[in-house]
Coordinates of C-alpha atoms in Angstrom, one line a residue:
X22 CA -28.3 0.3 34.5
X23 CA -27.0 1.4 30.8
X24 CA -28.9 4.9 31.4
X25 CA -27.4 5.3 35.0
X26 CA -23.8 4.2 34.3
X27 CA -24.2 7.1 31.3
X28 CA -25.6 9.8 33.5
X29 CA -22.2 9.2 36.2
X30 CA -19.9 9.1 33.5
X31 CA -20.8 11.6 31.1
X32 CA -19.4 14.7 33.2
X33 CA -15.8 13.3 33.4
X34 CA -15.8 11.9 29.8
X35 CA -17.1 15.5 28.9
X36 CA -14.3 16.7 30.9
X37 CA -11.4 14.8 29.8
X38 CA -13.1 15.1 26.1
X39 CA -12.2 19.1 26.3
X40 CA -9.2 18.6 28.3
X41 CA -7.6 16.2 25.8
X42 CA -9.8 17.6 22.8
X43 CA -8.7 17.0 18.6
X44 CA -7.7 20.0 17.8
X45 CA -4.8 20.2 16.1
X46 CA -1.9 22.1 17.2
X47 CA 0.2 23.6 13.6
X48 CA 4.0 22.6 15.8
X49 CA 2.6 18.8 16.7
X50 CA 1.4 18.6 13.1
X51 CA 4.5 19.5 10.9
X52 CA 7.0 18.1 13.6
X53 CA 5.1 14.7 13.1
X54 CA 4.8 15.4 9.2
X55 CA 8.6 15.9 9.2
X56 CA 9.7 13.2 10.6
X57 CA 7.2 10.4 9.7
X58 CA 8.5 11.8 6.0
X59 CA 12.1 11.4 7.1
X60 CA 11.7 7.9 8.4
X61 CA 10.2 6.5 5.6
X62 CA 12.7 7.9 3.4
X63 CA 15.9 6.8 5.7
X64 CA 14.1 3.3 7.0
X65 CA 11.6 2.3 3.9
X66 CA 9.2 -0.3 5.0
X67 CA 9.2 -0.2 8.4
X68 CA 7.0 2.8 8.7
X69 CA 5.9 2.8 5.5
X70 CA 7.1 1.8 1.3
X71 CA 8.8 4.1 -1.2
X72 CA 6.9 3.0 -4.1
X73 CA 8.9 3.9 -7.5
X74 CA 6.7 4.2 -10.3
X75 CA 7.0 5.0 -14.2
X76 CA 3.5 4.0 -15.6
X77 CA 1.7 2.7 -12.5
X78 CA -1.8 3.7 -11.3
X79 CA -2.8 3.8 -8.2
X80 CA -6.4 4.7 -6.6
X81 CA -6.6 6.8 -2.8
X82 CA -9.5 5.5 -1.0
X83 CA -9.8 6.5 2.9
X84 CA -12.7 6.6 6.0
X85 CA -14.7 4.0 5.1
X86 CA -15.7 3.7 8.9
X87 CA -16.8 0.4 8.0
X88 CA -19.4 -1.0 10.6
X89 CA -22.0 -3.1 11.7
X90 CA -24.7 -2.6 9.1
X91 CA -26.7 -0.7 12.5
X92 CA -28.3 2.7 12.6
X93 CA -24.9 4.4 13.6
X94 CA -23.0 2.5 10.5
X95 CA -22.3 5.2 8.2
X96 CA -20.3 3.4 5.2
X97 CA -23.5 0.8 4.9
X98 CA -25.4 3.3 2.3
X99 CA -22.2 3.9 0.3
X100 CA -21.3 0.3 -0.1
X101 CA -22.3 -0.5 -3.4
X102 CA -20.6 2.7 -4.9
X103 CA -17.4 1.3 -2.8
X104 CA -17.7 -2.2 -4.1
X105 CA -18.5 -1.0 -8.0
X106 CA -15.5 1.3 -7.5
X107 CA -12.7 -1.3 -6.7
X108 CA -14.0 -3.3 -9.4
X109 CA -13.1 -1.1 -11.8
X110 CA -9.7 -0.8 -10.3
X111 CA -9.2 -4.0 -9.7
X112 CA -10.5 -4.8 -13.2
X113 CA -7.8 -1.7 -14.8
X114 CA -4.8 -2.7 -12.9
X115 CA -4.4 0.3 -10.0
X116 CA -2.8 -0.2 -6.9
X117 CA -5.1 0.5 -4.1
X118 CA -3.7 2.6 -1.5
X119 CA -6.2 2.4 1.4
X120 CA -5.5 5.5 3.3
X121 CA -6.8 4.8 6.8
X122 CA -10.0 4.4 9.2
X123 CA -11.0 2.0 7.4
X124 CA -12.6 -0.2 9.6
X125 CA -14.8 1.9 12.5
X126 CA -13.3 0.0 15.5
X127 CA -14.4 3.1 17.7
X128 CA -18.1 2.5 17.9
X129 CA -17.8 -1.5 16.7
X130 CA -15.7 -4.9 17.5
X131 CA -13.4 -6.0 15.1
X132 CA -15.7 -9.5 14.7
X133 CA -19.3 -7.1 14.3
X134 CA -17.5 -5.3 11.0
X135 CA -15.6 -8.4 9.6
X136 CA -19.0 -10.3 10.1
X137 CA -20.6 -7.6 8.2
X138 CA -18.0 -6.5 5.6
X139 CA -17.0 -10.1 4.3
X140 CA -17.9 -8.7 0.1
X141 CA -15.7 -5.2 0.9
X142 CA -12.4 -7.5 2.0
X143 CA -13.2 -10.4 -0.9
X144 CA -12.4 -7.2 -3.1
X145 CA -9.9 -5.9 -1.1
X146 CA -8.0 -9.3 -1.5
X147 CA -8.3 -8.7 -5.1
X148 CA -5.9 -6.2 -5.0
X149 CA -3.5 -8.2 -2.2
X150 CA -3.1 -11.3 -4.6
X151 CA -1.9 -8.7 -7.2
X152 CA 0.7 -7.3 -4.8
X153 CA -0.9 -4.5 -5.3
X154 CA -2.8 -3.1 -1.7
X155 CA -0.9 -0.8 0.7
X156 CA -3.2 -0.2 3.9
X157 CA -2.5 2.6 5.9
X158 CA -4.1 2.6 9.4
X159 CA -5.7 6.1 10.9
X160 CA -6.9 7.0 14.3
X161 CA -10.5 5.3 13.9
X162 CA -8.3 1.8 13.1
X163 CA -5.4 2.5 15.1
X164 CA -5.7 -1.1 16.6
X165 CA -4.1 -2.2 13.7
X166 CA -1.1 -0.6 14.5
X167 CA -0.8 -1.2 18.7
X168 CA -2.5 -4.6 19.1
X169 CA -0.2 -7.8 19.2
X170 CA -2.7 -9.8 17.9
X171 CA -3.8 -7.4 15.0
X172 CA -1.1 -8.9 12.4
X173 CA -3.0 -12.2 12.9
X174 CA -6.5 -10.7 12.6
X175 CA -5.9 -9.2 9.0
X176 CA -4.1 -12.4 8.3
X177 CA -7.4 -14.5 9.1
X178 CA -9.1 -11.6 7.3
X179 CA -7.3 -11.1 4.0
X180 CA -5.9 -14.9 4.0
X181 CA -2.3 -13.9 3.5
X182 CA 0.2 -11.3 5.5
X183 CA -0.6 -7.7 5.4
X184 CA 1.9 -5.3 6.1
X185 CA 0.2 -2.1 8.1
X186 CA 2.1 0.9 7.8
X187 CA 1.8 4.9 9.0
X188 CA 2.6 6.3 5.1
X189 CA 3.7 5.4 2.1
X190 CA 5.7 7.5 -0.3
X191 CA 5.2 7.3 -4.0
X192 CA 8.4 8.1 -6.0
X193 CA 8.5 8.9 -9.9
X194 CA 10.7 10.8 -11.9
X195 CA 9.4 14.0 -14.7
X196 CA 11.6 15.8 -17.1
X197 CA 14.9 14.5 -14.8
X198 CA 13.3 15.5 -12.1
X199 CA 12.0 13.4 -9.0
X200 CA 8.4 14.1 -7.5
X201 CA 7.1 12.5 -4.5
X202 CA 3.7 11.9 -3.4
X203 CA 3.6 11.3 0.6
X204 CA 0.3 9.8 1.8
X205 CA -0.4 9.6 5.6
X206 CA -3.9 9.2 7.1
X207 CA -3.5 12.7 8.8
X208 CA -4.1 12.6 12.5
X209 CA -0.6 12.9 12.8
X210 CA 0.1 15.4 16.0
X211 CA -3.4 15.0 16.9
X212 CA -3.1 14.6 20.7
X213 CA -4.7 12.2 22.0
X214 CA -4.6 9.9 18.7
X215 CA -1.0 10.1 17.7
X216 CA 0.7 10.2 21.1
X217 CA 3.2 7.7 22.9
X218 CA 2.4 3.1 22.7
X219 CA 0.3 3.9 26.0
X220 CA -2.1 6.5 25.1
X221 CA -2.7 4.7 21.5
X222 CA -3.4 1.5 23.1
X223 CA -6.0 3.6 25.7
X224 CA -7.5 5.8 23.1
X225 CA -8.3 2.4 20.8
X226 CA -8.8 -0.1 23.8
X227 CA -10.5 1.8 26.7
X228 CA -11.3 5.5 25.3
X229 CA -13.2 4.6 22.2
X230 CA -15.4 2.4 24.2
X231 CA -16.4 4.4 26.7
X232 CA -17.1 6.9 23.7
X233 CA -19.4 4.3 22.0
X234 CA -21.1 3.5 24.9
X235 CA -22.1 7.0 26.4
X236 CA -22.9 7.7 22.3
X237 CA -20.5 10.8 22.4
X238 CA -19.5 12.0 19.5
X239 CA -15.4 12.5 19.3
X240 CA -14.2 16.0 18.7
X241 CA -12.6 15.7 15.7
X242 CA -11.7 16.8 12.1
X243 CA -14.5 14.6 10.7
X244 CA -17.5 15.8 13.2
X245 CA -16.3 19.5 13.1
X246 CA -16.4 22.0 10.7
X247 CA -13.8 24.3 12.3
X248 CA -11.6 21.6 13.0
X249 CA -11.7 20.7 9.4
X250 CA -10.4 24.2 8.3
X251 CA -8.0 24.4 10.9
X252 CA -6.5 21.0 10.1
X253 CA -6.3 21.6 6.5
X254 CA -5.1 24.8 6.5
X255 CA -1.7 23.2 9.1
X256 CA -1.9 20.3 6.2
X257 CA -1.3 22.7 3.7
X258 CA 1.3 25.0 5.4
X259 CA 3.9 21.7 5.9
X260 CA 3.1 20.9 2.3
X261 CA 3.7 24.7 1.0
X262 CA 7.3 23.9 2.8
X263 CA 8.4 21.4 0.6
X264 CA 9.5 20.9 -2.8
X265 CA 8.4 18.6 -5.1
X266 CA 6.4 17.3 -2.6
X267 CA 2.7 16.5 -2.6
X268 CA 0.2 15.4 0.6
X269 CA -2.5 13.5 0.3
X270 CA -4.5 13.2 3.5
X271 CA -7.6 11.6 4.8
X272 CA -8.9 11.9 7.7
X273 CA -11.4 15.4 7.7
X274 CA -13.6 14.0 4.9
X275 CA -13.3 16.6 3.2
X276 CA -12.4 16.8 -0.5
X277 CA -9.2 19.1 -1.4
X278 CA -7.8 19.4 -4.6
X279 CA -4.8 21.5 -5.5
X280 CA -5.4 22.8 -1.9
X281 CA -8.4 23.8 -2.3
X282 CA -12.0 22.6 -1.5
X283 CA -14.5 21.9 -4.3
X284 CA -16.1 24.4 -2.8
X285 CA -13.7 27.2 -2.8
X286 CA -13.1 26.5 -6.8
X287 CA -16.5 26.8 -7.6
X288 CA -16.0 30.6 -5.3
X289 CA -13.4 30.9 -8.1
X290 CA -15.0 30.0 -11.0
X291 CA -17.7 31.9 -10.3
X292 CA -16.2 35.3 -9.9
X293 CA -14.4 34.4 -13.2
X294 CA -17.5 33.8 -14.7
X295 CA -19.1 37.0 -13.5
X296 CA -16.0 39.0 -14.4
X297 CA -16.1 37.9 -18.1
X298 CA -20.1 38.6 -18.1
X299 CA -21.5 34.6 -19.0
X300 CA -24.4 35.1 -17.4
X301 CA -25.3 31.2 -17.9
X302 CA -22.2 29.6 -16.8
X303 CA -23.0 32.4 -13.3
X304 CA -26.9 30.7 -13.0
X305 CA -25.2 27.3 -13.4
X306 CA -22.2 27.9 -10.6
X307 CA -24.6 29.5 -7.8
X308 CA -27.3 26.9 -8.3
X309 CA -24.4 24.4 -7.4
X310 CA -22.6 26.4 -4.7
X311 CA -26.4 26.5 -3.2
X312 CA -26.7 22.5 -3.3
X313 CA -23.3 22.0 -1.6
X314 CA -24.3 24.3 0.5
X315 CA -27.5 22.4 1.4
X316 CA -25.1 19.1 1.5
X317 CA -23.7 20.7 5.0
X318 CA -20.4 21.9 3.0
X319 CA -19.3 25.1 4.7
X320 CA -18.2 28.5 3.5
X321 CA -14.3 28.3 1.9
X322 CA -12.0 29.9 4.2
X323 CA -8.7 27.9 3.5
X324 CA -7.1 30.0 1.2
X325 CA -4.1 28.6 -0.4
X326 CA -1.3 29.9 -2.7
X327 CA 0.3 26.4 -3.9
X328 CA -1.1 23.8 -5.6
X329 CA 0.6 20.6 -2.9
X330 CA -2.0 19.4 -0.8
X331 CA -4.6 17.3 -1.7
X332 CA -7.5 15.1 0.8
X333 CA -9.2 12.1 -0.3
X334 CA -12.6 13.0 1.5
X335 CA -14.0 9.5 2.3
X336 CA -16.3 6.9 1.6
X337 CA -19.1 7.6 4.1
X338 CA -21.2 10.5 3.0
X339 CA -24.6 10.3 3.5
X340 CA -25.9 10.4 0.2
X341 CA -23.5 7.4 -0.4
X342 CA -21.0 9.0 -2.8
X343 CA -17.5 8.7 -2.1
X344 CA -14.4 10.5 -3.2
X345 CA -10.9 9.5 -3.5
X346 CA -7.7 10.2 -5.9
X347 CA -6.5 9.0 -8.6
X348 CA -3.0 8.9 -10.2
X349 CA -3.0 7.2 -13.4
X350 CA -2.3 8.5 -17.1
X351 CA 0.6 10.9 -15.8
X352 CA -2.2 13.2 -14.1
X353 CA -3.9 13.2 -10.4
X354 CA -7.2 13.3 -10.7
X355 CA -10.2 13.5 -7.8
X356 CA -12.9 11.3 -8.2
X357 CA -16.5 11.0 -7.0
X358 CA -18.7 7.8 -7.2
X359 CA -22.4 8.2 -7.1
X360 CA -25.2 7.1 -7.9
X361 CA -27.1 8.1 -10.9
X362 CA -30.2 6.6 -11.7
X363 CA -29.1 4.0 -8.7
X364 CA -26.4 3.3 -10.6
X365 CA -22.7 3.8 -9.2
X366 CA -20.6 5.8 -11.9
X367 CA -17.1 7.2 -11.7
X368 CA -17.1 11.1 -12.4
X369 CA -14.0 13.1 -12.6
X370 CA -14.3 16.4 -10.5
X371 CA -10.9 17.6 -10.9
X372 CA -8.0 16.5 -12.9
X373 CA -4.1 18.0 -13.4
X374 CA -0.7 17.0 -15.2
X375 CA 1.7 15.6 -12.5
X376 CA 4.5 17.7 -14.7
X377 CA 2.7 20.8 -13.6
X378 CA 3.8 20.3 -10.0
X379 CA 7.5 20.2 -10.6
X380 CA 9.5 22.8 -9.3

């Protein structure tokens, strides 16, 4: 019956699939941008916290795509990075900023992935019962945000209230001057994933489903390497707009840094490298572009001019490192977790002064 039901609806989920497709549209993007920024900043806490901060340090984790420990359960091989990660946090007093999809409520039920996920939330109610855990929903999660009975699910889950919000602005103040960090998931003016009440409660209650059930991938940043460009590169260009402003994004698993991918800076360093003639330091940057090459990374083609937006990547690769960013120590730094000898270790891949950024 299951193979029948798939062959009828396959055409017209194809169908509505391109009609309604991800792709992001640069007008949808910034207007949303705009004025998710503006709300926060004139209504704080409804859509999201202004979050003042002198010496805090806060750790950017997003897309866990938590599941169902099955064959299509993606976060299940980096779980012990994620868990070794948030102990460390949790253990130097950050505030954990968890950045959206989450929880994979697309392919799973909310009781499969809190059945299976019980050690991830004990130690993301480490960071609750510190006051110091601001979740974020994205579109993978969004039935945080449009189900009435969602506040009551993350209380049974976390064991106290949770406040879900859209963003979150971080707000601290450098030589006189006031920086902000805004933080969204990023799907914002995707359209079918950031539209009216109704199509957010279809996309999460009936769409994602049927997605799940005729094993359709959804066309999105996170499946799609031109997507991922396209997205990033409209991320960047509202960013660029702004002053003393920086974005950090989820949502394309992709790493960005300074606006660019760690792929396009190793581009960089390496016509540096050949330029000044080290011949060593050129063997070493090739051999590396060639592995992330191998790791499905594609060719850099965002090119930006100013240093605003940044992406957390996520916590699902499929070698089981995830990526995220730090802001501790008056710097933003992004981070990998591996593991090396099967050990999860923290490794900085990028780090800059926050001063640097003011305008």
């Amino acid at each position: 019956m299951k193979k029948f039901l798939q062959k009828i609806l396959l055409p017209p989920v194809m169908w509505l699939a391109n009609k309604y497709t991800s792709r992001p549209d640069r007008q949808r993007v910034h207007t949303a941008l705009t004025e998710l920024h503006q709300h926060i900043i004139s209504k704080p806490d409804k859509k999201g916290p202004i979050i003042s901060f002198d010496k805090e340090q806060f750790i950017i984790f997003s897309d866990q795509h938590k599941g169902a420990k099955n064959g299509y359960d993606d976060f299940s091989i980096a779980e012990r990075n994620y868990l070794a990660a948030l102990h460390f946090y949790n253990e130097n007093n950050f505030h954990y900023i968890n950045l959206g999809d989450s929880e994979e409520l697309w392919e799973n039920s909310l009781a499969s992935v809190k059945k299976y996920n019980t050690a991830t939330f004990e130690m993301e109610k480490l960071f609750l019962k510190r006051k110091a855990f601001t979740k974020v929903f994205g579109n993978h999660d969004l039935y945080w945000d449009n189900d009435p009975l969602a506040k009551f699910e993350l209380d049974k889950i976390f064991g106290e209230k949770v406040c879900i919000y859209e963003g979150a602005i971080l707000q601290t103040v450098i030589e006189n001057k006031s920086l902000q960090v805004f933080l969204t998931h990023g799907h914002q003016g995707d359209a079918i994933s950031d539209g009216n009440a109704f199509s957010k409660w279809f996309i999460a209650n009936v769409w994602a489903p049927l997605q799940s059930f005729l094993n359709l991938n959804p066309n999105t940043p996170a499946y799609d390497d031109n997507l991922k460009s396209d997205h990033n590169r409209m991320m960047y260009e509202w960013s660029a707009q702004q002053q003393n402003i920086l974005l950090i994004t989820g949502h394309t698993h992709q790493p960005i840094f300074q606006s660019l991918t760690h792929l396009e800076k190793l581009y960089r360093q390496l016509a540096q490298a050949k330029e000044i003639g080290n011949e060593d330091e050129v063997k070493r940057l090739e051999e590396e572009i060639k592995l992330r090459r191998r790791q499905g990374q594609s060719l850099p083609d965002f090119t930006a001019y100013k240093p605003s937006y940044f992406n957390t990547g996520c916590c699902c690769f499929s070698d089981g490192d995830i990526t995220g960013i730090e802001i501790a120590d008056g710097k933003i730094r992004l981070v990998k977790w591996e593991y090396t000898s099967d050990v999860p270790t923290r490794i900085i891949l990028e780090e800059n002064a926050l001063k640097s950024f003011i305008e």
